[in-house]
Every structure is written in structure tokens, then in C-alpha cells.
Amino acid sequence: LVQRGGGEMRVQLNPQNLGQVQLKVSVDQGRVNVQMITESEQAKRMIEGNIRELTMEMNNNQLSLEKMQVEVSPTLSSD
């Protein structure tokens, strides 16, 4: 997604009870904006707890995490 300037995808997390995550990514001049919508509060907490590692990995690839938003929508799988 980063190489194409952004996009959207949906991922099923394991274990299954974590549900799905919908990712929307946009990239402008190496600055990355990420919006994640999770199906469960547990998945949201897990993602938010790892934002530092994600930011460091992006920096290692000459990218800067400008904004990251994580929301919960229990009805994600029915969209």
C-alpha cells in the first residue's frame, strides 16, 4: 500500500476472536496516515500498544507516521 501511495485492505486477525481490521493508508511525500477500524476493543488495545514499534519500523524505511487513528466498529464484518 505504501509503494502505491495508499489504499485500503481488510485483514482477519488470529486468534479469530480478535476479529477483522480494516486499514486505510495514505502516503504523501513519505508521510503516512493510517486509519484502522477494528471489530473488537481487544484488537484496538493491541494495536495501540504497538504504535511505537510501528513508528520505529516506518522510520527505518524512511517513512514518517504522521497520524494514526484506531476505532472500534463491532459491525465491521457485516459491511
PDB file of N, CA, C and O in Angstrom:
ATOM      1  N   LEU A   1       0.805  -1.198   0.000  1.00  0.00           N
ATOM      2  CA  LEU A   1       0.000   0.000   0.000  1.00  0.00           C
ATOM      3  C   LEU A   1       0.851   1.266   0.000  1.00  0.00           C
ATOM      4  O   LEU A   1       0.497   2.237  -0.634  1.00  0.00           O
ATOM      5  N   VAL A   2       1.944   1.232   0.737  1.00  0.00           N
ATOM      6  CA  VAL A   2       2.806   2.415   0.833  1.00  0.00           C
ATOM      7  C   VAL A   2       3.411   2.754  -0.517  1.00  0.00           C
ATOM      8  O   VAL A   2       3.434   3.912  -0.921  1.00  0.00           O
ATOM      9  N   GLN A   3       3.880   1.759  -1.235  1.00  0.00           N
ATOM     10  CA  GLN A   3       4.521   1.998  -2.526  1.00  0.00           C
ATOM     11  C   GLN A   3       3.553   2.565  -3.555  1.00  0.00           C
ATOM     12  O   GLN A   3       3.962   3.262  -4.467  1.00  0.00           O
ATOM     13  N   ARG A   4       2.254   2.291  -3.389  1.00  0.00           N
ATOM     14  CA  ARG A   4       1.251   2.801  -4.328  1.00  0.00           C
ATOM     15  C   ARG A   4       0.648   4.119  -3.887  1.00  0.00           C
ATOM     16  O   ARG A   4      -0.300   4.600  -4.496  1.00  0.00           O
ATOM     17  N   GLY A   5       1.155   4.681  -2.781  1.00  0.00           N
ATOM     18  CA  GLY A   5       0.620   5.944  -2.298  1.00  0.00           C
ATOM     19  C   GLY A   5      -0.587   5.788  -1.402  1.00  0.00           C
ATOM     20  O   GLY A   5      -1.235   6.752  -1.041  1.00  0.00           O
ATOM     21  N   GLY A   6      -0.908   4.553  -1.039  1.00  0.00           N
ATOM     22  CA  GLY A   6      -2.020   4.302  -0.128  1.00  0.00           C
ATOM     23  C   GLY A   6      -3.007   3.332  -0.711  1.00  0.00           C
ATOM     24  O   GLY A   6      -2.830   2.797  -1.799  1.00  0.00           O
ATOM     25  N   GLY A   7      -4.052   3.109   0.035  1.00  0.00           N
ATOM     26  CA  GLY A   7      -5.092   2.191  -0.390  1.00  0.00           C
ATOM     27  C   GLY A   7      -5.846   1.677   0.812  1.00  0.00           C
ATOM     28  O   GLY A   7      -5.734   2.191   1.920  1.00  0.00           O
ATOM     29  N   GLU A   8      -6.611   0.631   0.575  1.00  0.00           N
ATOM     30  CA  GLU A   8      -7.470   0.081   1.610  1.00  0.00           C
ATOM     31  C   GLU A   8      -7.417  -1.427   1.550  1.00  0.00           C
ATOM     32  O   GLU A   8      -7.332  -2.020   0.478  1.00  0.00           O
ATOM     33  N   MET A   9      -7.451  -2.061   2.737  1.00  0.00           N
ATOM     34  CA  MET A   9      -7.485  -3.514   2.789  1.00  0.00           C
ATOM     35  C   MET A   9      -8.153  -3.946   4.077  1.00  0.00           C
ATOM     36  O   MET A   9      -8.272  -3.167   5.017  1.00  0.00           O
ATOM     37  N   ARG A  10      -8.578  -5.196   4.104  1.00  0.00           N
ATOM     38  CA  ARG A  10      -9.207  -5.784   5.284  1.00  0.00           C
ATOM     39  C   ARG A  10      -8.432  -7.042   5.643  1.00  0.00           C
ATOM     40  O   ARG A  10      -8.094  -7.833   4.774  1.00  0.00           O
ATOM     41  N   VAL A  11      -8.160  -7.210   6.953  1.00  0.00           N
ATOM     42  CA  VAL A  11      -7.342  -8.319   7.433  1.00  0.00           C
ATOM     43  C   VAL A  11      -8.101  -9.050   8.539  1.00  0.00           C
ATOM     44  O   VAL A  11      -8.687  -8.403   9.419  1.00  0.00           O
ATOM     45  N   GLN A  12      -8.072 -10.384   8.510  1.00  0.00           N
ATOM     46  CA  GLN A  12      -8.636 -11.187   9.602  1.00  0.00           C
ATOM     47  C   GLN A  12      -7.513 -11.504  10.573  1.00  0.00           C
ATOM     48  O   GLN A  12      -6.489 -12.064  10.178  1.00  0.00           O
ATOM     49  N   LEU A  13      -7.671 -11.112  11.833  1.00  0.00           N
ATOM     50  CA  LEU A  13      -6.651 -11.350  12.846  1.00  0.00           C
ATOM     51  C   LEU A  13      -6.767 -12.762  13.410  1.00  0.00           C
ATOM     52  O   LEU A  13      -7.831 -13.373  13.382  1.00  0.00           O
ATOM     53  N   ASN A  14      -5.651 -13.263  13.910  1.00  0.00           N
ATOM     54  CA  ASN A  14      -5.626 -14.527  14.616  1.00  0.00           C
ATOM     55  C   ASN A  14      -5.154 -14.274  16.017  1.00  0.00           C
ATOM     56  O   ASN A  14      -4.178 -13.547  16.188  1.00  0.00           O
ATOM     57  N   PRO A  15      -5.755 -14.786  17.054  1.00  0.00           N
ATOM     58  CA  PRO A  15      -6.887 -15.703  17.006  1.00  0.00           C
ATOM     59  C   PRO A  15      -8.143 -15.028  16.459  1.00  0.00           C
ATOM     60  O   PRO A  15      -8.287 -13.809  16.523  1.00  0.00           O
ATOM     61  N   GLN A  16      -9.031 -15.844  15.950  1.00  0.00           N
ATOM     62  CA  GLN A  16     -10.240 -15.370  15.264  1.00  0.00           C
ATOM     63  C   GLN A  16     -11.083 -14.416  16.112  1.00  0.00           C
ATOM     64  O   GLN A  16     -11.730 -13.530  15.573  1.00  0.00           O
ATOM     65  N   ASN A  17     -11.071 -14.588  17.449  1.00  0.00           N
ATOM     66  CA  ASN A  17     -11.924 -13.749  18.285  1.00  0.00           C
ATOM     67  C   ASN A  17     -11.500 -12.276  18.292  1.00  0.00           C
ATOM     68  O   ASN A  17     -12.245 -11.426  18.755  1.00  0.00           O
ATOM     69  N   LEU A  18     -10.309 -11.963  17.763  1.00  0.00           N
ATOM     70  CA  LEU A  18      -9.897 -10.562  17.634  1.00  0.00           C
ATOM     71  C   LEU A  18     -10.629  -9.873  16.492  1.00  0.00           C
ATOM     72  O   LEU A  18     -10.681  -8.661  16.421  1.00  0.00           O
ATOM     73  N   GLY A  19     -11.192 -10.667  15.590  1.00  0.00           N
ATOM     74  CA  GLY A  19     -11.988 -10.100  14.503  1.00  0.00           C
ATOM     75  C   GLY A  19     -11.160  -9.567  13.348  1.00  0.00           C
ATOM     76  O   GLY A  19      -9.998  -9.909  13.168  1.00  0.00           O
ATOM     77  N   GLN A  20     -11.790  -8.700  12.573  1.00  0.00           N
ATOM     78  CA  GLN A  20     -11.167  -8.113  11.395  1.00  0.00           C
ATOM     79  C   GLN A  20     -10.674  -6.698  11.699  1.00  0.00           C
ATOM     80  O   GLN A  20     -11.142  -6.045  12.622  1.00  0.00           O
ATOM     81  N   VAL A  21      -9.733  -6.262  10.863  1.00  0.00           N
ATOM     82  CA  VAL A  21      -9.261  -4.878  10.901  1.00  0.00           C
ATOM     83  C   VAL A  21      -9.322  -4.336   9.483  1.00  0.00           C
ATOM     84  O   VAL A  21      -8.829  -4.967   8.555  1.00  0.00           O
ATOM     85  N   GLN A  22      -9.956  -3.196   9.322  1.00  0.00           N
ATOM     86  CA  GLN A  22      -9.971  -2.509   8.037  1.00  0.00           C
ATOM     87  C   GLN A  22      -8.911  -1.417   8.102  1.00  0.00           C
ATOM     88  O   GLN A  22      -8.901  -0.617   9.034  1.00  0.00           O
ATOM     89  N   LEU A  23      -8.007  -1.412   7.128  1.00  0.00           N
ATOM     90  CA  LEU A  23      -6.916  -0.437   7.082  1.00  0.00           C
ATOM     91  C   LEU A  23      -7.128   0.515   5.918  1.00  0.00           C
ATOM     92  O   LEU A  23      -7.396   0.086   4.801  1.00  0.00           O
ATOM     93  N   LYS A  24      -6.969   1.798   6.205  1.00  0.00           N
ATOM     94  CA  LYS A  24      -6.955   2.816   5.158  1.00  0.00           C
ATOM     95  C   LYS A  24      -5.647   3.565   5.325  1.00  0.00           C
ATOM     96  O   LYS A  24      -5.392   4.147   6.384  1.00  0.00           O
ATOM     97  N   VAL A  25      -4.821   3.535   4.292  1.00  0.00           N
ATOM     98  CA  VAL A  25      -3.489   4.131   4.354  1.00  0.00           C
ATOM     99  C   VAL A  25      -3.346   5.158   3.243  1.00  0.00           C
ATOM    100  O   VAL A  25      -3.702   4.894   2.098  1.00  0.00           O
ATOM    101  N   SER A  26      -2.805   6.326   3.611  1.00  0.00           N
ATOM    102  CA  SER A  26      -2.452   7.309   2.589  1.00  0.00           C
ATOM    103  C   SER A  26      -1.019   7.756   2.839  1.00  0.00           C
ATOM    104  O   SER A  26      -0.585   7.854   3.985  1.00  0.00           O
ATOM    105  N   VAL A  27      -0.294   7.991   1.754  1.00  0.00           N
ATOM    106  CA  VAL A  27       1.108   8.386   1.837  1.00  0.00           C
ATOM    107  C   VAL A  27       1.314   9.614   0.963  1.00  0.00           C
ATOM    108  O   VAL A  27       0.915   9.630  -0.196  1.00  0.00           O
ATOM    109  N   ASP A  28       1.939  10.638   1.544  1.00  0.00           N
ATOM    110  CA  ASP A  28       2.253  11.849   0.795  1.00  0.00           C
ATOM    111  C   ASP A  28       3.656  12.290   1.181  1.00  0.00           C
ATOM    112  O   ASP A  28       3.898  12.663   2.331  1.00  0.00           O
ATOM    113  N   GLN A  29       4.584  12.213   0.244  1.00  0.00           N
ATOM    114  CA  GLN A  29       5.976  12.616   0.439  1.00  0.00           C
ATOM    115  C   GLN A  29       6.595  11.967   1.678  1.00  0.00           C
ATOM    116  O   GLN A  29       7.237  12.610   2.490  1.00  0.00           O
ATOM    117  N   GLY A  30       6.372  10.664   1.817  1.00  0.00           N
ATOM    118  CA  GLY A  30       6.965   9.915   2.916  1.00  0.00           C
ATOM    119  C   GLY A  30       6.227  10.027   4.237  1.00  0.00           C
ATOM    120  O   GLY A  30       6.619   9.413   5.216  1.00  0.00           O
ATOM    121  N   ARG A  31       5.156  10.799   4.276  1.00  0.00           N
ATOM    122  CA  ARG A  31       4.342  10.924   5.486  1.00  0.00           C
ATOM    123  C   ARG A  31       3.133  10.011   5.363  1.00  0.00           C
ATOM    124  O   ARG A  31       2.393  10.079   4.389  1.00  0.00           O
ATOM    125  N   VAL A  32       2.961   9.166   6.366  1.00  0.00           N
ATOM    126  CA  VAL A  32       1.935   8.131   6.320  1.00  0.00           C
ATOM    127  C   VAL A  32       0.806   8.456   7.296  1.00  0.00           C
ATOM    128  O   VAL A  32       1.048   8.782   8.452  1.00  0.00           O
ATOM    129  N   ASN A  33      -0.414   8.354   6.803  1.00  0.00           N
ATOM    130  CA  ASN A  33      -1.617   8.472   7.630  1.00  0.00           C
ATOM    131  C   ASN A  33      -2.324   7.120   7.591  1.00  0.00           C
ATOM    132  O   ASN A  33      -2.532   6.559   6.513  1.00  0.00           O
ATOM    133  N   VAL A  34      -2.679   6.614   8.777  1.00  0.00           N
ATOM    134  CA  VAL A  34      -3.307   5.304   8.869  1.00  0.00           C
ATOM    135  C   VAL A  34      -4.593   5.422   9.669  1.00  0.00           C
ATOM    136  O   VAL A  34      -4.615   6.004  10.755  1.00  0.00           O
ATOM    137  N   GLN A  35      -5.652   4.859   9.123  1.00  0.00           N
ATOM    138  CA  GLN A  35      -6.903   4.729   9.859  1.00  0.00           C
ATOM    139  C   GLN A  35      -7.204   3.239   9.945  1.00  0.00           C
ATOM    140  O   GLN A  35      -7.211   2.544   8.921  1.00  0.00           O
ATOM    141  N   MET A  36      -7.399   2.741  11.159  1.00  0.00           N
ATOM    142  CA  MET A  36      -7.734   1.341  11.375  1.00  0.00           C
ATOM    143  C   MET A  36      -9.072   1.269  12.079  1.00  0.00           C
ATOM    144  O   MET A  36      -9.304   2.001  13.044  1.00  0.00           O
ATOM    145  N   ILE A  37      -9.917   0.399  11.592  1.00  0.00           N
ATOM    146  CA  ILE A  37     -11.191   0.129  12.246  1.00  0.00           C
ATOM    147  C   ILE A  37     -11.168  -1.340  12.632  1.00  0.00           C
ATOM    148  O   ILE A  37     -11.027  -2.217  11.766  1.00  0.00           O
ATOM    149  N   THR A  38     -11.259  -1.604  13.938  1.00  0.00           N
ATOM    150  CA  THR A  38     -11.208  -2.973  14.435  1.00  0.00           C
ATOM    151  C   THR A  38     -12.604  -3.430  14.811  1.00  0.00           C
ATOM    152  O   THR A  38     -13.501  -2.623  15.063  1.00  0.00           O
ATOM    153  N   GLU A  39     -12.764  -4.741  14.871  1.00  0.00           N
ATOM    154  CA  GLU A  39     -14.036  -5.324  15.261  1.00  0.00           C
ATOM    155  C   GLU A  39     -14.147  -5.472  16.773  1.00  0.00           C
ATOM    156  O   GLU A  39     -15.243  -5.607  17.296  1.00  0.00           O
ATOM    157  N   SER A  40     -13.010  -5.439  17.472  1.00  0.00           N
ATOM    158  CA  SER A  40     -13.037  -5.666  18.915  1.00  0.00           C
ATOM    159  C   SER A  40     -12.179  -4.646  19.654  1.00  0.00           C
ATOM    160  O   SER A  40     -11.187  -4.146  19.131  1.00  0.00           O
ATOM    161  N   GLU A  41     -12.581  -4.366  20.881  1.00  0.00           N
ATOM    162  CA  GLU A  41     -11.819  -3.470  21.752  1.00  0.00           C
ATOM    163  C   GLU A  41     -10.451  -4.068  22.054  1.00  0.00           C
ATOM    164  O   GLU A  41      -9.452  -3.361  22.143  1.00  0.00           O
ATOM    165  N   GLN A  42     -10.384  -5.399  22.167  1.00  0.00           N
ATOM    166  CA  GLN A  42      -9.119  -6.081  22.445  1.00  0.00           C
ATOM    167  C   GLN A  42      -8.120  -5.852  21.312  1.00  0.00           C
ATOM    168  O   GLN A  42      -6.940  -5.581  21.550  1.00  0.00           O
ATOM    169  N   ALA A  43      -8.577  -5.926  20.072  1.00  0.00           N
ATOM    170  CA  ALA A  43      -7.695  -5.684  18.924  1.00  0.00           C
ATOM    171  C   ALA A  43      -7.230  -4.228  18.912  1.00  0.00           C
ATOM    172  O   ALA A  43      -6.062  -3.939  18.631  1.00  0.00           O
ATOM    173  N   LYS A  44      -8.125  -3.313  19.235  1.00  0.00           N
ATOM    174  CA  LYS A  44      -7.757  -1.888  19.292  1.00  0.00           C
ATOM    175  C   LYS A  44      -6.653  -1.658  20.311  1.00  0.00           C
ATOM    176  O   LYS A  44      -5.661  -0.987  20.030  1.00  0.00           O
ATOM    177  N   ARG A  45      -6.811  -2.230  21.512  1.00  0.00           N
ATOM    178  CA  ARG A  45      -5.793  -2.068  22.553  1.00  0.00           C
ATOM    179  C   ARG A  45      -4.459  -2.670  22.125  1.00  0.00           C
ATOM    180  O   ARG A  45      -3.399  -2.113  22.388  1.00  0.00           O
ATOM    181  N   MET A  46      -4.513  -3.825  21.454  1.00  0.00           N
ATOM    182  CA  MET A  46      -3.295  -4.481  20.988  1.00  0.00           C
ATOM    183  C   MET A  46      -2.559  -3.594  19.979  1.00  0.00           C
ATOM    184  O   MET A  46      -1.343  -3.415  20.060  1.00  0.00           O
ATOM    185  N   ILE A  47      -3.292  -3.008  19.044  1.00  0.00           N
ATOM    186  CA  ILE A  47      -2.687  -2.131  18.033  1.00  0.00           C
ATOM    187  C   ILE A  47      -2.119  -0.882  18.694  1.00  0.00           C
ATOM    188  O   ILE A  47      -0.971  -0.500  18.439  1.00  0.00           O
ATOM    189  N   GLU A  48      -2.903  -0.252  19.558  1.00  0.00           N
ATOM    190  CA  GLU A  48      -2.434   0.967  20.217  1.00  0.00           C
ATOM    191  C   GLU A  48      -1.205   0.703  21.081  1.00  0.00           C
ATOM    192  O   GLU A  48      -0.334   1.557  21.206  1.00  0.00           O
ATOM    193  N   GLY A  49      -1.112  -0.494  21.640  1.00  0.00           N
ATOM    194  CA  GLY A  49       0.042  -0.851  22.452  1.00  0.00           C
ATOM    195  C   GLY A  49       1.308  -1.071  21.654  1.00  0.00           C
ATOM    196  O   GLY A  49       2.400  -1.160  22.225  1.00  0.00           O
ATOM    197  N   ASN A  50       1.183  -1.168  20.330  1.00  0.00           N
ATOM    198  CA  ASN A  50       2.343  -1.417  19.474  1.00  0.00           C
ATOM    199  C   ASN A  50       2.632  -0.283  18.500  1.00  0.00           C
ATOM    200  O   ASN A  50       3.409  -0.462  17.560  1.00  0.00           O
ATOM    201  N   ILE A  51       2.045   0.877  18.714  1.00  0.00           N
ATOM    202  CA  ILE A  51       2.250   2.007  17.809  1.00  0.00           C
ATOM    203  C   ILE A  51       3.716   2.436  17.791  1.00  0.00           C
ATOM    204  O   ILE A  51       4.255   2.784  16.741  1.00  0.00           O
ATOM    205  N   ARG A  52       4.377   2.384  18.935  1.00  0.00           N
ATOM    206  CA  ARG A  52       5.792   2.786  18.982  1.00  0.00           C
ATOM    207  C   ARG A  52       6.637   1.919  18.045  1.00  0.00           C
ATOM    208  O   ARG A  52       7.470   2.425  17.294  1.00  0.00           O
ATOM    209  N   GLU A  53       6.409   0.607  18.071  1.00  0.00           N
ATOM    210  CA  GLU A  53       7.164  -0.296  17.197  1.00  0.00           C
ATOM    211  C   GLU A  53       6.857  -0.030  15.728  1.00  0.00           C
ATOM    212  O   GLU A  53       7.748  -0.045  14.888  1.00  0.00           O
ATOM    213  N   LEU A  54       5.602   0.249  15.425  1.00  0.00           N
ATOM    214  CA  LEU A  54       5.216   0.566  14.051  1.00  0.00           C
ATOM    215  C   LEU A  54       5.904   1.838  13.577  1.00  0.00           C
ATOM    216  O   LEU A  54       6.434   1.900  12.472  1.00  0.00           O
ATOM    217  N   THR A  55       5.923   2.847  14.432  1.00  0.00           N
ATOM    218  CA  THR A  55       6.576   4.115  14.098  1.00  0.00           C
ATOM    219  C   THR A  55       8.068   3.915  13.843  1.00  0.00           C
ATOM    220  O   THR A  55       8.620   4.447  12.878  1.00  0.00           O
ATOM    221  N   MET A  56       8.720   3.139  14.705  1.00  0.00           N
ATOM    222  CA  MET A  56      10.154   2.874  14.531  1.00  0.00           C
ATOM    223  C   MET A  56      10.421   2.126  13.225  1.00  0.00           C
ATOM    224  O   MET A  56      11.378   2.446  12.506  1.00  0.00           O
ATOM    225  N   GLU A  57       9.586   1.155  12.900  1.00  0.00           N
ATOM    226  CA  GLU A  57       9.773   0.390  11.661  1.00  0.00           C
ATOM    227  C   GLU A  57       9.592   1.290  10.442  1.00  0.00           C
ATOM    228  O   GLU A  57      10.326   1.186   9.465  1.00  0.00           O
ATOM    229  N   MET A  58       8.627   2.193  10.491  1.00  0.00           N
ATOM    230  CA  MET A  58       8.439   3.138   9.386  1.00  0.00           C
ATOM    231  C   MET A  58       9.651   4.054   9.251  1.00  0.00           C
ATOM    232  O   MET A  58      10.105   4.318   8.143  1.00  0.00           O
ATOM    233  N   ASN A  59      10.152   4.551  10.381  1.00  0.00           N
ATOM    234  CA  ASN A  59      11.337   5.410  10.345  1.00  0.00           C
ATOM    235  C   ASN A  59      12.522   4.678   9.719  1.00  0.00           C
ATOM    236  O   ASN A  59      13.299   5.282   8.976  1.00  0.00           O
ATOM    237  N   ASN A  60      12.663   3.389  10.001  1.00  0.00           N
ATOM    238  CA  ASN A  60      13.737   2.582   9.408  1.00  0.00           C
ATOM    239  C   ASN A  60      13.609   2.487   7.891  1.00  0.00           C
ATOM    240  O   ASN A  60      14.580   2.186   7.204  1.00  0.00           O
ATOM    241  N   ASN A  61      12.401   2.732   7.375  1.00  0.00           N
ATOM    242  CA  ASN A  61      12.142   2.674   5.934  1.00  0.00           C
ATOM    243  C   ASN A  61      11.912   4.061   5.338  1.00  0.00           C
ATOM    244  O   ASN A  61      11.231   4.202   4.318  1.00  0.00           O
ATOM    245  N   GLN A  62      12.472   5.093   5.994  1.00  0.00           N
ATOM    246  CA  GLN A  62      12.378   6.478   5.541  1.00  0.00           C
ATOM    247  C   GLN A  62      10.931   6.962   5.393  1.00  0.00           C
ATOM    248  O   GLN A  62      10.604   7.754   4.498  1.00  0.00           O
ATOM    249  N   LEU A  63      10.061   6.500   6.278  1.00  0.00           N
ATOM    250  CA  LEU A  63       8.675   6.949   6.309  1.00  0.00           C
ATOM    251  C   LEU A  63       8.394   7.559   7.679  1.00  0.00           C
ATOM    252  O   LEU A  63       9.002   7.182   8.670  1.00  0.00           O
ATOM    253  N   SER A  64       7.466   8.486   7.718  1.00  0.00           N
ATOM    254  CA  SER A  64       7.112   9.145   8.964  1.00  0.00           C
ATOM    255  C   SER A  64       5.620   8.945   9.214  1.00  0.00           C
ATOM    256  O   SER A  64       4.790   9.309   8.379  1.00  0.00           O
ATOM    257  N   LEU A  65       5.278   8.373  10.359  1.00  0.00           N
ATOM    258  CA  LEU A  65       3.875   8.205  10.723  1.00  0.00           C
ATOM    259  C   LEU A  65       3.347   9.551  11.186  1.00  0.00           C
ATOM    260  O   LEU A  65       3.685  10.042  12.258  1.00  0.00           O
ATOM    261  N   GLU A  66       2.542  10.167  10.335  1.00  0.00           N
ATOM    262  CA  GLU A  66       2.007  11.491  10.644  1.00  0.00           C
ATOM    263  C   GLU A  66       0.778  11.399  11.536  1.00  0.00           C
ATOM    264  O   GLU A  66       0.615  12.161  12.477  1.00  0.00           O
ATOM    265  N   LYS A  67      -0.102  10.449  11.241  1.00  0.00           N
ATOM    266  CA  LYS A  67      -1.336  10.316  12.007  1.00  0.00           C
ATOM    267  C   LYS A  67      -1.783   8.874  11.986  1.00  0.00           C
ATOM    268  O   LYS A  67      -1.732   8.216  10.945  1.00  0.00           O
ATOM    269  N   MET A  68      -2.218   8.389  13.146  1.00  0.00           N
ATOM    270  CA  MET A  68      -2.779   7.043  13.231  1.00  0.00           C
ATOM    271  C   MET A  68      -4.034   7.107  14.074  1.00  0.00           C
ATOM    272  O   MET A  68      -4.020   7.641  15.177  1.00  0.00           O
ATOM    273  N   GLN A  69      -5.101   6.599  13.526  1.00  0.00           N
ATOM    274  CA  GLN A  69      -6.391   6.611  14.202  1.00  0.00           C
ATOM    275  C   GLN A  69      -6.883   5.173  14.278  1.00  0.00           C
ATOM    276  O   GLN A  69      -6.896   4.462  13.275  1.00  0.00           O
ATOM    277  N   VAL A  70      -7.278   4.733  15.482  1.00  0.00           N
ATOM    278  CA  VAL A  70      -7.807   3.382  15.672  1.00  0.00           C
ATOM    279  C   VAL A  70      -9.170   3.505  16.306  1.00  0.00           C
ATOM    280  O   VAL A  70      -9.337   4.126  17.347  1.00  0.00           O
ATOM    281  N   GLU A  71     -10.163   2.892  15.653  1.00  0.00           N
ATOM    282  CA  GLU A  71     -11.545   2.935  16.133  1.00  0.00           C
ATOM    283  C   GLU A  71     -12.089   1.513  16.214  1.00  0.00           C
ATOM    284  O   GLU A  71     -11.546   0.606  15.596  1.00  0.00           O
ATOM    285  N   VAL A  72     -13.176   1.355  16.949  1.00  0.00           N
ATOM    286  CA  VAL A  72     -13.848   0.059  17.057  1.00  0.00           C
ATOM    287  C   VAL A  72     -15.216   0.155  16.396  1.00  0.00           C
ATOM    288  O   VAL A  72     -15.958   1.103  16.631  1.00  0.00           O
ATOM    289  N   SER A  73     -15.528  -0.840  15.566  1.00  0.00           N
ATOM    290  CA  SER A  73     -16.849  -0.963  14.972  1.00  0.00           C
ATOM    291  C   SER A  73     -17.230  -2.435  14.993  1.00  0.00           C
ATOM    292  O   SER A  73     -16.802  -3.201  14.125  1.00  0.00           O
ATOM    293  N   PRO A  74     -18.032  -2.855  15.987  1.00  0.00           N
ATOM    294  CA  PRO A  74     -18.402  -4.269  16.091  1.00  0.00           C
ATOM    295  C   PRO A  74     -19.122  -4.812  14.859  1.00  0.00           C
ATOM    296  O   PRO A  74     -19.150  -6.005  14.638  1.00  0.00           O
ATOM    297  N   THR A  75     -19.670  -3.939  14.027  1.00  0.00           N
ATOM    298  CA  THR A  75     -20.392  -4.382  12.839  1.00  0.00           C
ATOM    299  C   THR A  75     -19.531  -4.414  11.593  1.00  0.00           C
ATOM    300  O   THR A  75     -20.033  -4.538  10.488  1.00  0.00           O
ATOM    301  N   LEU A  76     -18.194  -4.328  11.765  1.00  0.00           N
ATOM    302  CA  LEU A  76     -17.277  -4.290  10.623  1.00  0.00           C
ATOM    303  C   LEU A  76     -17.485  -5.466   9.682  1.00  0.00           C
ATOM    304  O   LEU A  76     -17.505  -5.300   8.465  1.00  0.00           O
ATOM    305  N   SER A  77     -17.655  -6.662  10.201  1.00  0.00           N
ATOM    306  CA  SER A  77     -17.753  -7.850   9.354  1.00  0.00           C
ATOM    307  C   SER A  77     -19.042  -7.880   8.546  1.00  0.00           C
ATOM    308  O   SER A  77     -19.139  -8.601   7.563  1.00  0.00           O
ATOM    309  N   SER A  78     -20.038  -7.083   8.918  1.00  0.00           N
ATOM    310  CA  SER A  78     -21.283  -7.073   8.169  1.00  0.00           C
ATOM    311  C   SER A  78     -21.339  -5.977   7.125  1.00  0.00           C
ATOM    312  O   SER A  78     -22.331  -5.812   6.449  1.00  0.00           O
ATOM    313  N   ASP A  79     -20.265  -5.177   7.006  1.00  0.00           N
ATOM    314  CA  ASP A  79     -20.210  -4.083   5.996  1.00  0.00           C
ATOM    315  C   ASP A  79     -20.099  -4.646   4.601  1.00  0.00           C
ATOM    316  O   ASP A  79     -19.557  -5.647   4.350  1.00  0.00           O
TER     317      ASP A  79
END
